[in-house]
Backbone as a chain_set.jsonl record, in Angstrom:
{"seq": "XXXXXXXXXXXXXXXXXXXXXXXXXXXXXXXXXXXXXXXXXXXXXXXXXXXXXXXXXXXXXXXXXXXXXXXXXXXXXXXXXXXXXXXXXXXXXXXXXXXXXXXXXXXXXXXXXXXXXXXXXXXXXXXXXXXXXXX", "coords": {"N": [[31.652, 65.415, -11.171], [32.119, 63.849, -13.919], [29.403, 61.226, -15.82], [27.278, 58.302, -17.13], [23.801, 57.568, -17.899], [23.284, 54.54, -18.521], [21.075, 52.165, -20.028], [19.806, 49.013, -19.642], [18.407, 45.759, -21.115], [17.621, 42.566, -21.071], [16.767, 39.337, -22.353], [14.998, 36.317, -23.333], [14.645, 36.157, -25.978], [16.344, 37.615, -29.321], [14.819, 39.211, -30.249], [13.667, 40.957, -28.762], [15.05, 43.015, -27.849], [14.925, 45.692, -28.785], [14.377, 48.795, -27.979], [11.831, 49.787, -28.833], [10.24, 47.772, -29.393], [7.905, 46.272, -27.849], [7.799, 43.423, -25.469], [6.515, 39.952, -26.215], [3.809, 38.144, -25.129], [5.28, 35.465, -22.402], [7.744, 35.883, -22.668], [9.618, 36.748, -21.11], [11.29, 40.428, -20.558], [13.531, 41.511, -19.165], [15.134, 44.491, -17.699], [16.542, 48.194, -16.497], [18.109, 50.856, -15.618], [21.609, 51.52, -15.013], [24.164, 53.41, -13.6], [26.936, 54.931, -15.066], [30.03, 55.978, -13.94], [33.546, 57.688, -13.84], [34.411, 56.517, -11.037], [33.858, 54.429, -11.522], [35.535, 53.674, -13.966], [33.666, 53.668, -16.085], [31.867, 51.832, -16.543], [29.519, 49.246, -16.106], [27.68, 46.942, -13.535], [25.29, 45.252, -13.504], [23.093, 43.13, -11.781], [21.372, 41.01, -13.217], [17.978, 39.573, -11.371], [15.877, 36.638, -11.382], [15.903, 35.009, -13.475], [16.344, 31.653, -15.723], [17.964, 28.885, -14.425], [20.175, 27.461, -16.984], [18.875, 28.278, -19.175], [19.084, 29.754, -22.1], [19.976, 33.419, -22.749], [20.033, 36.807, -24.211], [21.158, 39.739, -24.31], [21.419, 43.515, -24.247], [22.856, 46.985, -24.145], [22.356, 50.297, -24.294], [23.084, 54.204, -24.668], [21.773, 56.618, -24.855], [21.88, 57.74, -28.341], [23.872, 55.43, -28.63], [23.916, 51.731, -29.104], [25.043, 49.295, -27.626], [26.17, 45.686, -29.264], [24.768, 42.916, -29.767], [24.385, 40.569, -27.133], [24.951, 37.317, -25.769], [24.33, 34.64, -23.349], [24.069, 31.83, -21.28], [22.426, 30.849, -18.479], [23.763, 29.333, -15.823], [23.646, 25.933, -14.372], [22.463, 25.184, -11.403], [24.632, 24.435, -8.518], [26.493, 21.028, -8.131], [24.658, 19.963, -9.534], [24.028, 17.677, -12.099], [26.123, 17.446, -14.916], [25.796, 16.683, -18.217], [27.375, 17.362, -20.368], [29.83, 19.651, -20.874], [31.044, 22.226, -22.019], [33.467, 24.961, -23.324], [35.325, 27.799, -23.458], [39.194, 28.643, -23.629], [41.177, 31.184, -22.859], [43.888, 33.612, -22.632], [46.652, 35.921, -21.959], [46.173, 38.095, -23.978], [47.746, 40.392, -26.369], [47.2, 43.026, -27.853], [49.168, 44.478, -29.384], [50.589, 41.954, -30.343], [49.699, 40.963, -32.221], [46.149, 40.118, -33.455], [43.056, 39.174, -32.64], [41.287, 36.731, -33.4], [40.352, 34.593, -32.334], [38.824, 34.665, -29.818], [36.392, 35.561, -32.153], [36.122, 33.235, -33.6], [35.177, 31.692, -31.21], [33.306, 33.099, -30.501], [31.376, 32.24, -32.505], [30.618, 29.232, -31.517], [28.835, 27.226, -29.428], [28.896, 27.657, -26.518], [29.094, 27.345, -22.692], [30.409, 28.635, -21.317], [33.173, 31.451, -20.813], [36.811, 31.038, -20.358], [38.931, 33.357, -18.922], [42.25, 33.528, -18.397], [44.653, 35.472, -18.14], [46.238, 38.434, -18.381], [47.732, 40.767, -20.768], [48.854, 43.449, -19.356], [49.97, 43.054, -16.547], [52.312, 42.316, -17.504], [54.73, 43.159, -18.11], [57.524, 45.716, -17.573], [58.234, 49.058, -17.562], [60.058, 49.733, -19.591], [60.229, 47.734, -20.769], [59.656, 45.343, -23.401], [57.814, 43.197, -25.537], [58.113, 40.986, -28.635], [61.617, 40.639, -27.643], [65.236, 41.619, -28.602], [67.709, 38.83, -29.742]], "CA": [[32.195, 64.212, -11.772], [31.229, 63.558, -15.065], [28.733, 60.278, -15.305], [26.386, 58.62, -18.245], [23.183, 56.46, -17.709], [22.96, 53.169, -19.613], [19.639, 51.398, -20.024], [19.919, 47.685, -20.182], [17.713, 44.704, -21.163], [17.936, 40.73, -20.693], [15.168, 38.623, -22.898], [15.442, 34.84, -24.129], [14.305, 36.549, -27.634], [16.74, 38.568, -29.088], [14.191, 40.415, -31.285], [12.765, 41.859, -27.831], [15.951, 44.482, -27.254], [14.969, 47.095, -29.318], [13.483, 49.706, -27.256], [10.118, 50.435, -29.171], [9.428, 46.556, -29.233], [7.167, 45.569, -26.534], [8.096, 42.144, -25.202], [5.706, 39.124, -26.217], [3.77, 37.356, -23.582], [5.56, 34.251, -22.254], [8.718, 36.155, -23.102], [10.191, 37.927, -20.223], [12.032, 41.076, -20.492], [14.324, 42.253, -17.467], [15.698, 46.152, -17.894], [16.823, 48.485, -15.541], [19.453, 51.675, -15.886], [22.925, 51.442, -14.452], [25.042, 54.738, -13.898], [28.484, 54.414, -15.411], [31.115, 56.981, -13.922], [34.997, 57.572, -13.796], [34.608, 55.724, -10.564], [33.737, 52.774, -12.236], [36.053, 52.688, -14.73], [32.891, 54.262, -17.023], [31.525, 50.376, -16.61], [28.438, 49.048, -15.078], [27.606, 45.626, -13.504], [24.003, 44.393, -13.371], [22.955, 41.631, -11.323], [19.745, 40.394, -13.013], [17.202, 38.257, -10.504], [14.778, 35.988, -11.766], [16.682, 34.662, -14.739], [15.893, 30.468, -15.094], [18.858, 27.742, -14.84], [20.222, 26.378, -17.968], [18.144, 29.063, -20.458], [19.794, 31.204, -22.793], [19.189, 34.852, -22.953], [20.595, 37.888, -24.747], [21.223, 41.069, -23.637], [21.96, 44.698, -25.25], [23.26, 48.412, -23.489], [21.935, 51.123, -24.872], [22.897, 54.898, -23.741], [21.577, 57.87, -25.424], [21.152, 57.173, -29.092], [24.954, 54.082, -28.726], [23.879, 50.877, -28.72], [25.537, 47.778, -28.403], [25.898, 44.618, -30.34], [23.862, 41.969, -29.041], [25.51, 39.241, -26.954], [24.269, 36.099, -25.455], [25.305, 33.943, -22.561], [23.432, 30.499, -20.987], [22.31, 30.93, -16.934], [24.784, 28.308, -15.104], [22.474, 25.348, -13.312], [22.869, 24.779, -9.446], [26.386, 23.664, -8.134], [25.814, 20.061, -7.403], [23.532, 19.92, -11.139], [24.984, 16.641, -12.857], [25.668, 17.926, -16.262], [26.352, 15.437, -19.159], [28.193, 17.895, -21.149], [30.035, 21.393, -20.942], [31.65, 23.208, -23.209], [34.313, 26.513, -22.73], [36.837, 28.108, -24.122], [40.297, 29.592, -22.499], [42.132, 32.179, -23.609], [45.433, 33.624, -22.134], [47.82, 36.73, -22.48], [46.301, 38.678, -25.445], [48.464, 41.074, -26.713], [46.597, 43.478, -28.835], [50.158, 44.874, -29.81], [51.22, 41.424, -31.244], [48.837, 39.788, -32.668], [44.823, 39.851, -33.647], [41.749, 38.391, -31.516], [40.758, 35.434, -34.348], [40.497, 33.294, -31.324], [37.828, 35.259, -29.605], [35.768, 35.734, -33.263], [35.815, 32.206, -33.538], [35.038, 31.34, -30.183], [31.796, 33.688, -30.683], [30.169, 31.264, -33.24], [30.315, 28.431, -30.475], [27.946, 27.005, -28.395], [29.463, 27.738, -25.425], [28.583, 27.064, -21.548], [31.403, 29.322, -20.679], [34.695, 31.209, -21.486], [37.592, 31.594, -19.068], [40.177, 34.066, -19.44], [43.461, 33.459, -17.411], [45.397, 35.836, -17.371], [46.111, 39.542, -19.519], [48.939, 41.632, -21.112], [49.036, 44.408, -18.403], [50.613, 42.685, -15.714], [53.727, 41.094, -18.131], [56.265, 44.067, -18.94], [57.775, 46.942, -17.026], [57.429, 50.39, -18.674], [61.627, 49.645, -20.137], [60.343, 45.987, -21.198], [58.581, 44.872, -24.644], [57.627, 41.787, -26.432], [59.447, 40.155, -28.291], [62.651, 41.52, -27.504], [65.828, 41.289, -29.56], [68.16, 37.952, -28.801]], "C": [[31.301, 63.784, -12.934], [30.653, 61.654, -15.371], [27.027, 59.9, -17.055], [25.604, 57.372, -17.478], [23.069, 55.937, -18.915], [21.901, 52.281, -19.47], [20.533, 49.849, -20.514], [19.129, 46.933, -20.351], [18.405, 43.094, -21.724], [16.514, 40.703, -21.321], [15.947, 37.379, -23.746], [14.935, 35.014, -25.738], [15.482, 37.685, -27.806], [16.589, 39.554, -30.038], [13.623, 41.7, -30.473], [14.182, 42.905, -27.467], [15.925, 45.333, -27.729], [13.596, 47.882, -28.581], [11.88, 49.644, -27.4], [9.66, 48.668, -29.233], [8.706, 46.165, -28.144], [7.675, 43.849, -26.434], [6.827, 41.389, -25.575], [5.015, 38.449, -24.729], [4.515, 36.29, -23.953], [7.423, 34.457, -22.555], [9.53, 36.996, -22.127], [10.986, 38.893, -20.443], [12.988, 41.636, -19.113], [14.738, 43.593, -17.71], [16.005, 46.902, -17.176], [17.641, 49.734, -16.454], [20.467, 51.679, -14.881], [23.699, 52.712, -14.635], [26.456, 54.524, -14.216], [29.188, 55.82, -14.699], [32.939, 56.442, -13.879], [34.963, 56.43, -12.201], [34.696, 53.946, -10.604], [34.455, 52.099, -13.701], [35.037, 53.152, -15.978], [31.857, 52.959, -17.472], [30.439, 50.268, -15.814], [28.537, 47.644, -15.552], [26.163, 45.519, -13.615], [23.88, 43.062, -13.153], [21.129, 41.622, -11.601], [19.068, 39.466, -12.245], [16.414, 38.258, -11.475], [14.793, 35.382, -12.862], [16.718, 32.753, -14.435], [17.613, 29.961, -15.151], [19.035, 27.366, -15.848], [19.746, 27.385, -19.24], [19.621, 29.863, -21.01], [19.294, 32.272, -23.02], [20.091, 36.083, -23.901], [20.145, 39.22, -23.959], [21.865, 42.294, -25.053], [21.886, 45.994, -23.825], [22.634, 49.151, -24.463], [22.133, 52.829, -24.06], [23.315, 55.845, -25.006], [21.404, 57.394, -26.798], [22.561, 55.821, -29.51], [23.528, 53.099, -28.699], [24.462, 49.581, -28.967], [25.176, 46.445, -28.997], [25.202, 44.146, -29.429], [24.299, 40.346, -28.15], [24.328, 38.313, -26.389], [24.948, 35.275, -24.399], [23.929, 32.78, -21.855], [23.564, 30.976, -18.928], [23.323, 29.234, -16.465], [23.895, 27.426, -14.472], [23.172, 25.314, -12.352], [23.485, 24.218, -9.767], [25.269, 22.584, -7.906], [24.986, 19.332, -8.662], [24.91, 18.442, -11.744], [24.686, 17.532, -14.468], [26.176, 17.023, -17.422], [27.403, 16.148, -19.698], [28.823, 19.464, -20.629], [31.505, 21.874, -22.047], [32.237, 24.743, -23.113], [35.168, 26.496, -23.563], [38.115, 28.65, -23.111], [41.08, 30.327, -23.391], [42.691, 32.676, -22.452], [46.496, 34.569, -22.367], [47.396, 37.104, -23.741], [46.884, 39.902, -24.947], [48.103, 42.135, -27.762], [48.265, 44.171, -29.853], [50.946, 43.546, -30.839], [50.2, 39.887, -31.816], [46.667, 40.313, -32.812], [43.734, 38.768, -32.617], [41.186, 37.453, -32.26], [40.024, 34.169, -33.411], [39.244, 33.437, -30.843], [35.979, 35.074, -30.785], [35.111, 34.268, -33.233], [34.658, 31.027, -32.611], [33.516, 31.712, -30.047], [30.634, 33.038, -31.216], [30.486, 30.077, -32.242], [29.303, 28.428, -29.825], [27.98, 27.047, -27.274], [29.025, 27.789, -24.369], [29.109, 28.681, -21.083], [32.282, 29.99, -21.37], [35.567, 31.585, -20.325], [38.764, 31.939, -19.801], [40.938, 34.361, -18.006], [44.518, 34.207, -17.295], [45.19, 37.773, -18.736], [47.614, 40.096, -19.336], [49.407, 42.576, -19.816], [49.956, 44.212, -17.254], [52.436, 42.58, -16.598], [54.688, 42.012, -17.978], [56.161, 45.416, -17.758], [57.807, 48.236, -18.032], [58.901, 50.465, -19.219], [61.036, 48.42, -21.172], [59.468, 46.001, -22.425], [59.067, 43.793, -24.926], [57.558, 41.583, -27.866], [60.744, 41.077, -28.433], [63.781, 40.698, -28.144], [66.722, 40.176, -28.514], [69.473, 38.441, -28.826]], "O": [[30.112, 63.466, -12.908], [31.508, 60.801, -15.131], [26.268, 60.669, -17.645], [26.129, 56.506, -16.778], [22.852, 56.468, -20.004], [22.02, 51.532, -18.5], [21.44, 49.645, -21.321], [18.425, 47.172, -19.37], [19.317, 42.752, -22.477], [15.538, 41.429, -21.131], [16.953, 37.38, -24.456], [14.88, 34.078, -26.536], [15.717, 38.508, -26.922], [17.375, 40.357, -30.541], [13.277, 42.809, -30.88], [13.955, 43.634, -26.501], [16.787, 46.155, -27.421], [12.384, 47.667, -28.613], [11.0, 49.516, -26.549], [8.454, 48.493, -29.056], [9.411, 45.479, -27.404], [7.866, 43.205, -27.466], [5.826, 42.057, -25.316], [5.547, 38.314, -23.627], [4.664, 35.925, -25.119], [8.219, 33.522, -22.639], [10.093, 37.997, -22.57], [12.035, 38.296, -20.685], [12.492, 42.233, -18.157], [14.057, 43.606, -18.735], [15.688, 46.196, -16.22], [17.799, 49.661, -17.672], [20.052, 51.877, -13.739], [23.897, 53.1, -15.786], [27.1, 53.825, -13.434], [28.657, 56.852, -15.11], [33.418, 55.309, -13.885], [35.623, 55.406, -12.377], [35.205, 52.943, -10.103], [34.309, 51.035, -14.301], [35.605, 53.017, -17.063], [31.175, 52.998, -18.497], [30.283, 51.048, -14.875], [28.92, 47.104, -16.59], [26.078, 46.437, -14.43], [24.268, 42.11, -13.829], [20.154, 41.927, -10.914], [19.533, 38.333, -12.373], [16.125, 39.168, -12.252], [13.702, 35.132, -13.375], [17.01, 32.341, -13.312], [18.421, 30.589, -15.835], [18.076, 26.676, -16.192], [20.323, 27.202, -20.312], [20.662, 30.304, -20.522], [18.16, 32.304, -23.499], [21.195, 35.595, -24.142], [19.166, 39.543, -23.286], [22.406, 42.12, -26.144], [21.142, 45.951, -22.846], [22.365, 48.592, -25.526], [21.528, 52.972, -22.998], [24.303, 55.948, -25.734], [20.655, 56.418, -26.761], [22.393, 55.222, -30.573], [22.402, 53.492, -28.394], [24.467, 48.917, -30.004], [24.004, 46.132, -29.203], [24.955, 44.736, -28.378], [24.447, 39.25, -28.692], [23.119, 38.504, -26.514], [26.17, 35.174, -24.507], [22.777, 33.15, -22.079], [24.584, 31.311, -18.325], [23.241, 28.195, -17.12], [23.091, 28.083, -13.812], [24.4, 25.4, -12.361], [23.486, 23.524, -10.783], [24.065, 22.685, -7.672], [24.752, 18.125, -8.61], [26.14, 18.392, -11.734], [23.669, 18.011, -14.968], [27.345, 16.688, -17.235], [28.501, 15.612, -19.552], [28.113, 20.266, -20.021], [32.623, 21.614, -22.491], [31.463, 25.659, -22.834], [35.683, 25.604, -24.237], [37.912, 29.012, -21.952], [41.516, 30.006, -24.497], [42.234, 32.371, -21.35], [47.414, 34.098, -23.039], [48.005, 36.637, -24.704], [46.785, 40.424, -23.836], [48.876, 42.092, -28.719], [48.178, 44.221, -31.08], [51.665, 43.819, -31.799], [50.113, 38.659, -31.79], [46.207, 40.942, -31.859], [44.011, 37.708, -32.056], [40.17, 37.124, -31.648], [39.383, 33.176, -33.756], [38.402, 32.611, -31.195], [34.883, 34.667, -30.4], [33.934, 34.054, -32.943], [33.864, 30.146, -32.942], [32.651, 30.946, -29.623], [29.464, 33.067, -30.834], [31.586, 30.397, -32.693], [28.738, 29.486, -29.549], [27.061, 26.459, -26.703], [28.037, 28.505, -24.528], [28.421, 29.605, -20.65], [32.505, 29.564, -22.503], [35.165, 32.327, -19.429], [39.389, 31.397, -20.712], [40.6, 34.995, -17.007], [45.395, 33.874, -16.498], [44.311, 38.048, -19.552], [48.395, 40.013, -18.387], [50.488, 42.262, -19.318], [50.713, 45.135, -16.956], [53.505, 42.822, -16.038], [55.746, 41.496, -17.619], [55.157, 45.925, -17.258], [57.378, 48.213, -19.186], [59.109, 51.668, -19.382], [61.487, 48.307, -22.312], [58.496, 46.756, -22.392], [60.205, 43.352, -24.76], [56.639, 42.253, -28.338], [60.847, 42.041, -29.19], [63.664, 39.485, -28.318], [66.739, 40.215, -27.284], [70.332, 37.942, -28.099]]}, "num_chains": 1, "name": "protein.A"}
């Protein structure tokens, strides 16, 4: 069964994800490799420990000489956490067939807590059925 390893790193800098950088003190790095196969879809999860409440961190994949863009996401505080503010997006039924991701793009330059996505194309249409269909 064919199968690729993917190196990953987590750091609240996101100058520290390039391999040959050594992390700063006071700067934690997290890293690990994850095996992707056909069983998985060719996907890996990683559950980082030791990551604080509330921080923001960035992350990057890296496997063989790929690597991906650089994303970013905020640790969630304890259920129960009064929070003054939060901030999300929702998105809903994209359709890469009728229509562009602008929404997404957008959504990227945000400050965001969160995003929740409710629902997807795949489910909607039988393999006879398309969108939009004539009246």
């Amino acid at each position: 069964m064919p199968f690729a390893f993917v190196d990953w790193r987590v750091s609240q800098r996101s100058r520290d994800l390039t391999i040959d950088t050594p992390h700063a003190e006071g700067s934690p790095v997290f890293n690990g490799t994850a095996q992707a196969s056909a069983d998985s879809d060719f996907t890996v999860k990683v559950d980082v420990e030791g990551l604080e409440e509330g921080k923001v961190y960035y992350y990057a994949f890296y496997a063989g000489a790929a690597r991906s863009n650089v994303g970013r996401f905020r640790v969630p505080v304890a259920s129960k956490t009064h929070v003054k503010e939060l901030n999300y997006a929702v998105f809903s039924c994209s359709n890469w067939g009728w229509g562009y991701f602008n929404a997404y793009d957008a959504a990227s330059n945000l400050d965001l807590d969160f995003w929740m996505h409710l629902g997807d194309f795949i489910y909607e249409y039988g393999p006879e059925d398309h969108y939009p269909s004539p009246v």
